[in-house]
Amino acid sequence: MGWKSFVNCICISGILWPGVAPDRRYQPDWKSLDSRPLPSWYDESKFGIFIHWGVFSVPSFGSEWFWWNWKALQQLEYVDFMKKNYPAGFTYPQFATEFTAEFFDPDQWAEVIRRSGARYVVLTAKHHEGFTNWGSPVSWNWNSIDTGPHRDLVGDLAAAVRKRYKPDVIWSDGDWEAPDSYWNSTEFLAWLYNDSPVKDTVVTNDRWGAGCYCKHGGFFNCADKYTPSTLPNHKWEKCTTVDKTSWGYRRNMHLSEVMDLPSIITTLLDTVSYGGNLLLNIGPTKEGTIPVIFQERLEAVGQWLSVNGEAIYASKPWRVQKENSTNIWYTSKGSSVYAVFTKWPTDNVLKLESPKSSSSTNVTMLGIPEPLKWKSSPGQGILVFLSSISLFTLPSENGWTLKLEGVS
């Protein structure tokens, strides 16, 4: 998602939680930097919103890599698009004047994010073409103050989201072209962890130079849409996008190319049950609006989390992450175990193979206070009887959570 431009995605918000010990100083080497504990707020948040927005939102065709695909790779569909829609000799920098953001309402964006249930937001402050969404003195006339919106997009959104949030993440990218020594990454991180205004709460990812992926930094991204098959031993994040084929907004997007709510929820469950955070991307328009289809998806996720969030936020992986060949995921919090299932059993009896019951076992569904009947399974695990729950009064759709107490 980046090209010859480093640290091109900067998170401007994250919930402020207790950070790391303030009296320790880190040296500019990976052994020291990697020993820094990850501030607890990040793991507890579980869900964030990614926003790809910039000059590429003007052509809004193909992907946010429009310039690269058009000029460097000369892909036929991009070349034809330009021939059909723009005059000969039109250059990519000319798109910047059309990056107007006239309908950009940062308070409305912040409300959309809040209602999604996300606990932090990452904005592409600078993408592969180098255009900065703030008034950068080292990017003269190629920034959102000098041209296009003529406003500090990063600052305006930051001011809106900081009414709930504080700045705590730097999400770097575009690093693979050179080693970390070229980018001066370790010196920067040492300053960030030791002396920056957010030194005790800031978190970073792992994209700090060629060979750093899944090896150095704070939480691990490893790769776009990274999905481990076993429980990692390091905190990680999955970044994926609601538009399955692009990170930036596309005018040629079709409904079939948009993640539906069940897919988003199962992606969230796959991620959190394996100890990760989900960073879900949307792409606003050049005018500064969040497409209604993205708003609808985020609103629906937030409604689901309003019921089932207890099993998500601040949870920890359980000894079993997912039951084989079933739609059942597990998380834990303290002595409680949560079993989230997305397919209602036809006989109203849910078999959980993994929990070991005891004389004190109690089973409830989040959103329904009355305990559910259960019994030990003839093989292993327990059988939970759901017949007492009316399908017309289910507390949520596309997934339900059983809270298990007194199990091991």
mmCIF file of C-alpha atoms in Angstrom:
data_model
loop_
_atom_site.group_PDB
_atom_site.id
_atom_site.type_symbol
_atom_site.label_atom_id
_atom_site.label_comp_id
_atom_site.label_asym_id
_atom_site.label_seq_id
_atom_site.Cartn_x
_atom_site.Cartn_y
_atom_site.Cartn_z
ATOM 1 C CA MET A 1 0.000 0.000 0.000
ATOM 2 C CA GLY A 2 2.964 2.297 -0.240
ATOM 3 C CA TRP A 3 5.546 3.151 -2.888
ATOM 4 C CA LYS A 4 8.881 4.885 -2.270
ATOM 5 C CA SER A 5 7.403 6.794 0.622
ATOM 6 C CA PHE A 6 7.889 5.746 4.200
ATOM 7 C CA VAL A 7 5.589 6.128 7.212
ATOM 8 C CA ASN A 8 2.684 6.900 4.922
ATOM 9 C CA CYS A 9 -0.128 5.821 7.212
ATOM 10 C CA ILE A 10 -0.366 7.577 10.562
ATOM 11 C CA CYS A 11 -2.981 6.742 13.131
ATOM 12 C CA ILE A 12 -4.469 9.882 14.571
ATOM 13 C CA SER A 13 -6.475 8.290 17.309
ATOM 14 C CA GLY A 14 -6.679 5.453 19.756
ATOM 15 C CA ILE A 15 -8.227 5.063 23.163
ATOM 16 C CA LEU A 16 -5.880 6.240 25.888
ATOM 17 C CA TRP A 17 -5.145 3.386 28.273
ATOM 18 C CA PRO A 18 -2.276 2.796 30.690
ATOM 19 C CA GLY A 19 1.013 2.724 28.841
ATOM 20 C CA VAL A 20 4.476 1.426 29.591
ATOM 21 C CA ALA A 21 6.862 2.195 32.420
ATOM 22 C CA PRO A 22 7.993 5.816 31.955
ATOM 23 C CA ASP A 23 11.434 5.433 33.533
ATOM 24 C CA ARG A 24 12.988 3.063 30.988
ATOM 25 C CA ARG A 25 14.991 4.341 28.044
ATOM 26 C CA TYR A 26 15.354 2.379 24.814
ATOM 27 C CA GLN A 27 18.422 2.226 22.634
ATOM 28 C CA PRO A 28 18.294 2.644 18.822
ATOM 29 C CA ASP A 29 18.719 -1.061 18.127
ATOM 30 C CA TRP A 30 16.165 -3.791 17.573
ATOM 31 C CA LYS A 31 17.072 -5.828 20.648
ATOM 32 C CA SER A 32 16.238 -2.897 22.888
ATOM 33 C CA LEU A 33 13.263 -1.598 20.891
ATOM 34 C CA ASP A 34 11.652 -5.020 20.585
ATOM 35 C CA SER A 35 11.794 -5.445 24.361
ATOM 36 C CA ARG A 36 9.344 -2.587 24.903
ATOM 37 C CA PRO A 37 6.005 -3.882 26.230
ATOM 38 C CA LEU A 38 3.043 -3.090 24.023
ATOM 39 C CA PRO A 39 0.762 -0.572 25.787
ATOM 40 C CA SER A 40 -2.300 -2.445 26.999
ATOM 41 C CA TRP A 41 -4.868 -0.179 25.335
ATOM 42 C CA TYR A 42 -4.044 -1.577 21.909
ATOM 43 C CA ASP A 43 -4.704 -5.230 22.712
ATOM 44 C CA GLU A 44 -7.884 -4.292 24.574
ATOM 45 C CA SER A 45 -9.245 -2.283 21.629
ATOM 46 C CA LYS A 46 -9.464 -5.217 19.154
ATOM 47 C CA PHE A 47 -11.149 -3.243 16.356
ATOM 48 C CA GLY A 48 -10.034 -0.204 14.379
ATOM 49 C CA ILE A 49 -10.933 1.613 11.166
ATOM 50 C CA PHE A 50 -8.455 2.177 8.327
ATOM 51 C CA ILE A 51 -9.079 5.119 5.939
ATOM 52 C CA HIS A 52 -7.413 5.413 2.517
ATOM 53 C CA TRP A 53 -8.030 8.932 1.226
ATOM 54 C CA GLY A 54 -5.983 11.127 -1.063
ATOM 55 C CA VAL A 55 -5.406 12.307 -4.642
ATOM 56 C CA PHE A 56 -6.083 8.748 -5.847
ATOM 57 C CA SER A 57 -9.675 9.321 -4.683
ATOM 58 C CA VAL A 58 -10.146 11.685 -7.643
ATOM 59 C CA PRO A 59 -9.812 9.225 -10.555
ATOM 60 C CA SER A 60 -11.327 6.673 -8.146
ATOM 61 C CA PHE A 61 -10.802 3.902 -10.642
ATOM 62 C CA GLY A 62 -9.153 0.513 -10.216
ATOM 63 C CA SER A 63 -7.306 1.073 -6.948
ATOM 64 C CA GLU A 64 -5.375 3.578 -4.855
ATOM 65 C CA TRP A 65 -2.311 2.559 -6.907
ATOM 66 C CA PHE A 66 -3.794 4.410 -9.880
ATOM 67 C CA TRP A 67 -0.653 6.432 -10.736
ATOM 68 C CA TRP A 68 1.635 3.412 -10.563
ATOM 69 C CA ASN A 69 -0.701 1.201 -12.576
ATOM 70 C CA TRP A 70 -1.256 3.908 -15.183
ATOM 71 C CA LYS A 71 2.254 5.257 -15.688
ATOM 72 C CA ALA A 72 4.741 2.701 -14.339
ATOM 73 C CA LEU A 73 2.980 -0.525 -15.324
ATOM 74 C CA GLN A 74 0.940 1.045 -18.136
ATOM 75 C CA GLN A 75 -1.898 -1.382 -17.506
ATOM 76 C CA LEU A 76 -4.309 -1.266 -20.415
ATOM 77 C CA GLU A 77 -7.473 -0.625 -18.401
ATOM 78 C CA TYR A 78 -5.912 2.446 -16.773
ATOM 79 C CA VAL A 79 -4.469 3.766 -20.024
ATOM 80 C CA ASP A 80 -7.850 3.344 -21.733
ATOM 81 C CA PHE A 81 -9.625 5.028 -18.820
ATOM 82 C CA MET A 82 -7.447 8.104 -19.178
ATOM 83 C CA LYS A 83 -7.813 8.233 -22.963
ATOM 84 C CA LYS A 84 -11.594 8.085 -22.707
ATOM 85 C CA ASN A 85 -12.046 10.544 -19.851
ATOM 86 C CA TYR A 86 -9.179 13.053 -19.823
ATOM 87 C CA PRO A 87 -7.383 15.159 -22.457
ATOM 88 C CA ALA A 88 -4.073 14.110 -23.955
ATOM 89 C CA GLY A 89 -1.158 15.165 -21.818
ATOM 90 C CA PHE A 90 -3.127 15.138 -18.561
ATOM 91 C CA THR A 91 -0.788 14.383 -15.662
ATOM 92 C CA TYR A 92 -1.448 12.761 -12.312
ATOM 93 C CA PRO A 93 -0.584 15.916 -10.319
ATOM 94 C CA GLN A 94 -3.452 17.668 -12.095
ATOM 95 C CA PHE A 95 -5.854 15.436 -10.151
ATOM 96 C CA ALA A 96 -4.850 17.266 -6.966
ATOM 97 C CA THR A 97 -6.905 20.351 -7.800
ATOM 98 C CA GLU A 98 -9.986 18.133 -7.985
ATOM 99 C CA PHE A 99 -9.311 16.655 -4.544
ATOM 100 C CA THR A 100 -11.725 19.176 -3.085
ATOM 101 C CA ALA A 101 -13.112 17.587 0.134
ATOM 102 C CA GLU A 102 -15.902 20.178 0.128
ATOM 103 C CA PHE A 103 -18.268 17.860 2.006
ATOM 104 C CA PHE A 104 -15.671 16.626 4.502
ATOM 105 C CA ASP A 105 -17.250 16.845 7.964
ATOM 106 C CA PRO A 106 -14.743 15.442 10.468
ATOM 107 C CA ASP A 107 -17.334 15.344 13.251
ATOM 108 C CA GLN A 108 -19.592 13.210 11.068
ATOM 109 C CA TRP A 109 -16.674 10.894 10.270
ATOM 110 C CA ALA A 110 -15.889 10.596 13.975
ATOM 111 C CA GLU A 111 -19.517 9.702 14.667
ATOM 112 C CA VAL A 112 -19.506 7.008 11.966
ATOM 113 C CA ILE A 113 -16.372 5.530 13.523
ATOM 114 C CA ARG A 114 -17.824 5.720 17.035
ATOM 115 C CA ARG A 115 -21.020 3.990 15.978
ATOM 116 C CA SER A 116 -19.010 1.204 14.324
ATOM 117 C CA GLY A 117 -17.656 0.146 17.699
ATOM 118 C CA ALA A 118 -14.062 0.764 16.552
ATOM 119 C CA ARG A 119 -11.628 1.879 19.244
ATOM 120 C CA TYR A 120 -9.029 3.525 17.004
ATOM 121 C CA VAL A 121 -8.702 4.944 13.493
ATOM 122 C CA VAL A 122 -5.777 5.009 11.062
ATOM 123 C CA LEU A 123 -5.762 7.652 8.320
ATOM 124 C CA THR A 124 -3.410 7.533 5.348
ATOM 125 C CA ALA A 125 -1.631 10.783 6.083
ATOM 126 C CA LYS A 126 0.547 10.151 3.020
ATOM 127 C CA HIS A 127 0.261 7.449 0.385
ATOM 128 C CA HIS A 128 2.528 6.152 -2.361
ATOM 129 C CA GLU A 129 2.383 9.266 -4.517
ATOM 130 C CA GLY A 130 3.751 11.415 -1.686
ATOM 131 C CA PHE A 131 0.820 13.831 -1.354
ATOM 132 C CA THR A 132 0.477 14.762 2.312
ATOM 133 C CA ASN A 133 -2.926 15.315 3.886
ATOM 134 C CA TRP A 134 -1.465 18.113 5.975
ATOM 135 C CA GLY A 135 0.650 21.162 5.176
ATOM 136 C CA SER A 136 4.072 19.559 4.954
ATOM 137 C CA PRO A 137 6.973 22.005 4.475
ATOM 138 C CA VAL A 138 8.973 19.303 2.686
ATOM 139 C CA SER A 139 6.217 18.534 0.188
ATOM 140 C CA TRP A 140 5.791 21.990 -1.358
ATOM 141 C CA ASN A 141 2.646 22.392 -3.426
ATOM 142 C CA TRP A 142 1.962 18.656 -3.086
ATOM 143 C CA ASN A 143 -0.064 18.768 0.100
ATOM 144 C CA SER A 144 -3.634 19.453 1.187
ATOM 145 C CA ILE A 145 -2.928 23.019 2.299
ATOM 146 C CA ASP A 146 -1.244 24.285 -0.877
ATOM 147 C CA THR A 147 -3.630 22.592 -3.291
ATOM 148 C CA GLY A 148 -6.905 20.677 -3.404
ATOM 149 C CA PRO A 149 -8.845 21.008 -0.123
ATOM 150 C CA HIS A 150 -6.666 23.857 1.208
ATOM 151 C CA ARG A 151 -7.096 22.515 4.729
ATOM 152 C CA ASP A 152 -5.267 20.290 7.182
ATOM 153 C CA LEU A 153 -7.203 17.051 6.744
ATOM 154 C CA VAL A 154 -5.168 15.145 9.328
ATOM 155 C CA GLY A 155 -5.497 17.918 11.884
ATOM 156 C CA ASP A 156 -9.202 18.421 11.300
ATOM 157 C CA LEU A 157 -10.011 14.737 11.701
ATOM 158 C CA ALA A 158 -7.689 14.480 14.687
ATOM 159 C CA ALA A 159 -9.495 17.339 16.436
ATOM 160 C CA ALA A 160 -12.831 15.586 15.901
ATOM 161 C CA VAL A 161 -11.836 12.122 17.044
ATOM 162 C CA ARG A 162 -9.816 13.358 20.024
ATOM 163 C CA LYS A 163 -13.148 14.166 21.750
ATOM 164 C CA ARG A 164 -12.975 10.418 22.543
ATOM 165 C CA TYR A 165 -9.620 9.468 21.655
ATOM 166 C CA LYS A 166 -5.956 10.317 21.955
ATOM 167 C CA PRO A 167 -3.160 9.820 19.335
ATOM 168 C CA ASP A 168 -1.395 6.552 19.974
ATOM 169 C CA VAL A 169 -0.462 4.690 16.759
ATOM 170 C CA ILE A 170 2.046 5.185 13.984
ATOM 171 C CA TRP A 171 1.300 2.778 11.158
ATOM 172 C CA SER A 172 4.215 2.775 8.709
ATOM 173 C CA ASP A 173 4.327 1.337 5.201
ATOM 174 C CA GLY A 174 6.219 1.540 1.927
ATOM 175 C CA ASP A 175 9.408 0.443 3.632
ATOM 176 C CA TRP A 176 10.440 -2.550 1.568
ATOM 177 C CA GLU A 177 12.543 -0.622 -0.957
ATOM 178 C CA ALA A 178 15.410 -0.149 1.529
ATOM 179 C CA PRO A 179 16.746 -1.482 4.870
ATOM 180 C CA ASP A 180 15.795 0.105 8.165
ATOM 181 C CA SER A 181 19.188 1.852 8.301
ATOM 182 C CA TYR A 182 18.245 3.849 5.192
ATOM 183 C CA TRP A 183 14.998 4.997 6.813
ATOM 184 C CA ASN A 184 16.743 5.676 10.143
ATOM 185 C CA SER A 185 13.968 3.617 11.722
ATOM 186 C CA THR A 186 15.657 2.627 14.973
ATOM 187 C CA GLU A 187 16.668 6.211 15.774
ATOM 188 C CA PHE A 188 13.124 7.376 15.127
ATOM 189 C CA LEU A 189 11.576 4.645 17.270
ATOM 190 C CA ALA A 190 14.008 5.296 20.113
ATOM 191 C CA TRP A 191 12.940 8.952 20.124
ATOM 192 C CA LEU A 192 9.279 7.926 19.852
ATOM 193 C CA TYR A 193 9.502 5.572 22.838
ATOM 194 C CA ASN A 194 11.765 7.775 24.964
ATOM 195 C CA ASP A 195 11.002 11.426 24.359
ATOM 196 C CA SER A 196 7.920 11.955 22.185
ATOM 197 C CA PRO A 197 4.717 13.419 23.666
ATOM 198 C CA VAL A 198 3.077 9.967 23.365
ATOM 199 C CA LYS A 199 6.100 7.916 24.490
ATOM 200 C CA ASP A 200 4.176 5.964 27.129
ATOM 201 C CA THR A 201 1.110 5.094 25.048
ATOM 202 C CA VAL A 202 2.187 5.017 21.397
ATOM 203 C CA VAL A 203 2.211 1.719 19.498
ATOM 204 C CA THR A 204 3.789 0.938 16.135
ATOM 205 C CA ASN A 205 3.596 -1.791 13.536
ATOM 206 C CA ASP A 206 6.391 -3.818 11.920
ATOM 207 C CA ARG A 207 6.960 -2.063 8.568
ATOM 208 C CA TRP A 208 10.262 -0.304 9.271
ATOM 209 C CA GLY A 209 12.516 -1.589 6.503
ATOM 210 C CA ALA A 210 13.138 -4.559 4.252
ATOM 211 C CA GLY A 211 13.097 -7.718 6.367
ATOM 212 C CA CYS A 212 11.299 -6.183 9.360
ATOM 213 C CA TYR A 213 7.859 -7.688 8.635
ATOM 214 C CA CYS A 214 6.782 -10.127 11.355
ATOM 215 C CA LYS A 215 10.121 -9.591 13.093
ATOM 216 C CA HIS A 216 10.614 -6.087 14.506
ATOM 217 C CA GLY A 217 8.465 -3.284 15.815
ATOM 218 C CA GLY A 218 5.387 -3.215 18.027
ATOM 219 C CA PHE A 219 2.441 -5.269 16.763
ATOM 220 C CA PHE A 220 2.932 -7.366 13.615
ATOM 221 C CA ASN A 221 1.066 -6.808 10.339
ATOM 222 C CA CYS A 222 3.242 -9.293 8.445
ATOM 223 C CA ALA A 223 1.290 -8.791 5.191
ATOM 224 C CA ASP A 224 -1.905 -7.168 3.991
ATOM 225 C CA LYS A 225 -4.868 -9.338 4.996
ATOM 226 C CA TYR A 226 -2.537 -11.537 7.074
ATOM 227 C CA THR A 227 -4.375 -14.505 8.605
ATOM 228 C CA PRO A 228 -2.427 -16.961 10.788
ATOM 229 C CA SER A 229 -3.562 -20.575 11.012
ATOM 230 C CA THR A 230 -2.248 -21.080 14.539
ATOM 231 C CA LEU A 231 -2.100 -18.838 17.605
ATOM 232 C CA PRO A 232 0.857 -16.420 17.157
ATOM 233 C CA ASN A 233 3.172 -15.703 20.075
ATOM 234 C CA HIS A 234 3.251 -11.971 19.289
ATOM 235 C CA LYS A 235 0.492 -9.370 19.116
ATOM 236 C CA TRP A 236 -0.672 -8.917 15.534
ATOM 237 C CA GLU A 237 -3.158 -7.027 13.417
ATOM 238 C CA LYS A 238 -5.102 -7.957 10.312
ATOM 239 C CA CYS A 239 -5.750 -5.088 7.933
ATOM 240 C CA THR A 240 -8.387 -5.772 5.330
ATOM 241 C CA THR A 241 -10.836 -3.713 3.322
ATOM 242 C CA VAL A 242 -14.613 -3.555 2.924
ATOM 243 C CA ASP A 243 -14.138 -3.130 -0.839
ATOM 244 C CA LYS A 244 -12.504 -6.487 -1.463
ATOM 245 C CA THR A 245 -10.470 -5.307 -4.479
ATOM 246 C CA SER A 246 -9.276 -1.842 -3.461
ATOM 247 C CA TRP A 247 -8.276 0.224 -0.421
ATOM 248 C CA GLY A 248 -9.201 3.567 -1.987
ATOM 249 C CA TYR A 249 -12.676 4.543 -3.197
ATOM 250 C CA ARG A 250 -13.647 3.259 -6.658
ATOM 251 C CA ARG A 251 -16.470 4.669 -8.755
ATOM 252 C CA ASN A 252 -16.528 1.335 -10.578
ATOM 253 C CA MET A 253 -17.153 -0.654 -7.406
ATOM 254 C CA HIS A 254 -19.973 -3.239 -7.522
ATOM 255 C CA LEU A 255 -22.032 -4.544 -4.609
ATOM 256 C CA SER A 256 -20.709 -8.072 -5.148
ATOM 257 C CA GLU A 257 -17.213 -6.713 -4.437
ATOM 258 C CA VAL A 258 -18.174 -5.367 -1.013
ATOM 259 C CA MET A 259 -17.827 -7.479 2.138
ATOM 260 C CA ASP A 260 -21.218 -8.330 3.582
ATOM 261 C CA LEU A 261 -21.895 -8.181 7.313
ATOM 262 C CA PRO A 262 -21.543 -11.940 7.977
ATOM 263 C CA SER A 263 -18.118 -11.871 6.299
ATOM 264 C CA ILE A 264 -16.991 -8.906 8.399
ATOM 265 C CA ILE A 265 -18.150 -10.565 11.606
ATOM 266 C CA THR A 266 -16.464 -13.888 10.843
ATOM 267 C CA THR A 267 -13.283 -11.990 9.911
ATOM 268 C CA LEU A 268 -13.445 -10.196 13.249
ATOM 269 C CA LEU A 269 -13.951 -13.501 15.071
ATOM 270 C CA ASP A 270 -11.144 -15.225 13.172
ATOM 271 C CA THR A 271 -8.858 -12.353 14.105
ATOM 272 C CA VAL A 272 -9.741 -11.783 17.754
ATOM 273 C CA SER A 273 -9.926 -15.475 18.684
ATOM 274 C CA TYR A 274 -6.337 -15.820 17.470
ATOM 275 C CA GLY A 275 -5.205 -12.820 19.505
ATOM 276 C CA GLY A 276 -5.225 -10.177 16.779
ATOM 277 C CA ASN A 277 -6.819 -6.807 16.119
ATOM 278 C CA LEU A 278 -8.925 -6.144 13.025
ATOM 279 C CA LEU A 279 -8.198 -2.928 11.111
ATOM 280 C CA LEU A 280 -11.095 -2.589 8.653
ATOM 281 C CA ASN A 281 -10.593 -0.209 5.736
ATOM 282 C CA ILE A 282 -12.966 2.181 3.983
ATOM 283 C CA GLY A 283 -12.312 4.647 1.147
ATOM 284 C CA PRO A 284 -13.978 8.083 1.168
ATOM 285 C CA THR A 285 -14.741 10.056 -1.992
ATOM 286 C CA LYS A 286 -12.776 13.042 -3.284
ATOM 287 C CA GLU A 287 -15.543 15.285 -1.938
ATOM 288 C CA GLY A 288 -14.945 13.972 1.562
ATOM 289 C CA THR A 289 -17.978 11.732 2.012
ATOM 290 C CA ILE A 290 -17.986 8.166 3.305
ATOM 291 C CA PRO A 291 -20.028 6.112 0.803
ATOM 292 C CA VAL A 292 -23.339 5.035 2.274
ATOM 293 C CA ILE A 293 -22.594 1.330 1.702
ATOM 294 C CA PHE A 294 -19.528 1.654 3.940
ATOM 295 C CA GLN A 295 -21.511 3.570 6.551
ATOM 296 C CA GLU A 296 -24.155 0.838 6.530
ATOM 297 C CA ARG A 297 -21.581 -1.906 7.038
ATOM 298 C CA LEU A 298 -19.881 -0.050 9.903
ATOM 299 C CA GLU A 299 -23.196 0.760 11.578
ATOM 300 C CA ALA A 300 -24.181 -2.921 11.406
ATOM 301 C CA VAL A 301 -20.880 -4.037 12.930
ATOM 302 C CA GLY A 302 -21.406 -1.541 15.740
ATOM 303 C CA GLN A 303 -24.891 -2.868 16.422
ATOM 304 C CA TRP A 304 -23.517 -6.409 16.607
ATOM 305 C CA LEU A 305 -20.744 -5.306 18.960
ATOM 306 C CA SER A 306 -23.225 -3.477 21.201
ATOM 307 C CA VAL A 307 -24.546 -6.915 22.158
ATOM 308 C CA ASN A 308 -21.521 -9.158 21.702
ATOM 309 C CA GLY A 309 -18.678 -6.776 22.489
ATOM 310 C CA GLU A 310 -18.089 -8.338 25.908
ATOM 311 C CA ALA A 311 -16.613 -11.340 24.081
ATOM 312 C CA ILE A 312 -14.425 -9.084 21.908
ATOM 313 C CA TYR A 313 -13.048 -6.059 23.763
ATOM 314 C CA ALA A 314 -10.246 -6.771 26.237
ATOM 315 C CA SER A 315 -10.620 -10.507 25.606
ATOM 316 C CA LYS A 316 -7.789 -13.026 25.490
ATOM 317 C CA PRO A 317 -7.368 -16.144 23.358
ATOM 318 C CA TRP A 318 -8.657 -19.293 25.035
ATOM 319 C CA ARG A 319 -6.916 -22.680 24.901
ATOM 320 C CA VAL A 320 -9.059 -23.432 21.806
ATOM 321 C CA GLN A 321 -9.540 -20.723 19.186
ATOM 322 C CA LYS A 322 -12.054 -22.364 16.863
ATOM 323 C CA GLU A 323 -13.720 -25.738 16.750
ATOM 324 C CA ASN A 324 -12.788 -27.732 13.674
ATOM 325 C CA SER A 325 -15.296 -27.687 10.824
ATOM 326 C CA THR A 326 -17.755 -25.519 12.768
ATOM 327 C CA ASN A 327 -18.730 -21.889 13.022
ATOM 328 C CA ILE A 328 -17.814 -21.614 16.697
ATOM 329 C CA TRP A 329 -15.058 -19.322 17.990
ATOM 330 C CA TYR A 330 -13.753 -18.931 21.553
ATOM 331 C CA THR A 331 -12.370 -16.026 23.566
ATOM 332 C CA SER A 332 -11.890 -15.580 27.287
ATOM 333 C CA LYS A 333 -11.854 -12.901 29.943
ATOM 334 C CA GLY A 334 -10.831 -13.742 33.469
ATOM 335 C CA SER A 335 -12.606 -16.959 34.439
ATOM 336 C CA SER A 336 -15.276 -16.555 31.743
ATOM 337 C CA VAL A 337 -15.157 -18.302 28.383
ATOM 338 C CA TYR A 338 -17.116 -17.002 25.412
ATOM 339 C CA ALA A 339 -18.348 -19.208 22.574
ATOM 340 C CA VAL A 340 -19.519 -17.219 19.548
ATOM 341 C CA PHE A 341 -21.453 -19.115 16.905
ATOM 342 C CA THR A 342 -22.767 -17.862 13.562
ATOM 343 C CA LYS A 343 -24.979 -20.757 12.464
ATOM 344 C CA TRP A 344 -28.097 -21.533 14.473
ATOM 345 C CA PRO A 345 -28.531 -25.288 14.991
ATOM 346 C CA THR A 346 -31.609 -26.678 13.280
ATOM 347 C CA ASP A 347 -32.565 -28.704 16.353
ATOM 348 C CA ASN A 348 -31.932 -25.779 18.741
ATOM 349 C CA VAL A 349 -29.164 -27.741 20.453
ATOM 350 C CA LEU A 350 -25.643 -26.355 20.193
ATOM 351 C CA LYS A 351 -22.809 -28.803 20.734
ATOM 352 C CA LEU A 352 -19.639 -27.304 22.157
ATOM 353 C CA GLU A 353 -16.894 -29.899 21.943
ATOM 354 C CA SER A 354 -14.129 -28.038 23.779
ATOM 355 C CA PRO A 355 -15.381 -26.807 27.202
ATOM 356 C CA LYS A 356 -15.059 -29.131 30.200
ATOM 357 C CA SER A 357 -17.994 -28.678 32.545
ATOM 358 C CA SER A 358 -18.067 -28.698 36.336
ATOM 359 C CA SER A 359 -20.677 -28.617 39.083
ATOM 360 C CA SER A 360 -20.611 -24.804 38.938
ATOM 361 C CA THR A 361 -21.013 -24.436 35.164
ATOM 362 C CA ASN A 362 -23.438 -21.709 34.119
ATOM 363 C CA VAL A 363 -24.394 -20.781 30.548
ATOM 364 C CA THR A 364 -26.037 -17.560 29.389
ATOM 365 C CA MET A 365 -26.384 -15.761 26.059
ATOM 366 C CA LEU A 366 -25.197 -12.160 25.873
ATOM 367 C CA GLY A 367 -28.283 -9.980 25.651
ATOM 368 C CA ILE A 368 -30.484 -12.515 27.475
ATOM 369 C CA PRO A 369 -30.155 -12.605 31.286
ATOM 370 C CA GLU A 370 -31.819 -15.959 31.995
ATOM 371 C CA PRO A 371 -29.496 -18.990 32.215
ATOM 372 C CA LEU A 372 -29.740 -21.624 29.504
ATOM 373 C CA LYS A 373 -30.169 -25.330 30.137
ATOM 374 C CA TRP A 374 -27.235 -27.556 29.296
ATOM 375 C CA LYS A 375 -25.880 -31.016 29.917
ATOM 376 C CA SER A 376 -22.637 -32.863 29.411
ATOM 377 C CA SER A 377 -22.215 -34.291 25.938
ATOM 378 C CA PRO A 378 -22.053 -38.094 25.684
ATOM 379 C CA GLY A 379 -18.697 -37.739 23.970
ATOM 380 C CA GLN A 380 -16.987 -34.582 25.184
ATOM 381 C CA GLY A 381 -17.957 -30.991 25.791
ATOM 382 C CA ILE A 382 -21.466 -29.803 26.546
ATOM 383 C CA LEU A 383 -24.827 -29.518 24.841
ATOM 384 C CA VAL A 384 -26.606 -26.177 25.200
ATOM 385 C CA PHE A 385 -30.368 -26.084 24.705
ATOM 386 C CA LEU A 386 -31.525 -22.994 22.823
ATOM 387 C CA SER A 387 -35.216 -23.867 22.466
ATOM 388 C CA SER A 388 -36.178 -21.409 25.219
ATOM 389 C CA ILE A 389 -34.980 -18.524 23.024
ATOM 390 C CA SER A 390 -37.460 -17.227 20.487
ATOM 391 C CA LEU A 391 -35.901 -16.608 17.100
ATOM 392 C CA PHE A 392 -37.992 -13.426 16.958
ATOM 393 C CA THR A 393 -36.336 -12.003 20.087
ATOM 394 C CA LEU A 394 -32.710 -12.837 19.409
ATOM 395 C CA PRO A 395 -30.439 -10.082 20.791
ATOM 396 C CA SER A 396 -28.404 -9.872 17.569
ATOM 397 C CA GLU A 397 -28.101 -11.195 14.046
ATOM 398 C CA ASN A 398 -25.291 -12.974 12.226
ATOM 399 C CA GLY A 399 -23.755 -14.341 15.388
ATOM 400 C CA TRP A 400 -24.563 -15.025 19.031
ATOM 401 C CA THR A 401 -22.391 -15.356 22.119
ATOM 402 C CA LEU A 402 -22.662 -17.859 24.939
ATOM 403 C CA LYS A 403 -20.954 -16.882 28.178
ATOM 404 C CA LEU A 404 -19.644 -19.954 29.953
ATOM 405 C CA GLU A 405 -18.712 -19.791 33.619
ATOM 406 C CA GLY A 406 -17.332 -22.653 35.637
ATOM 407 C CA VAL A 407 -15.745 -24.432 32.670
ATOM 408 C CA SER A 408 -12.158 -25.295 31.897
#
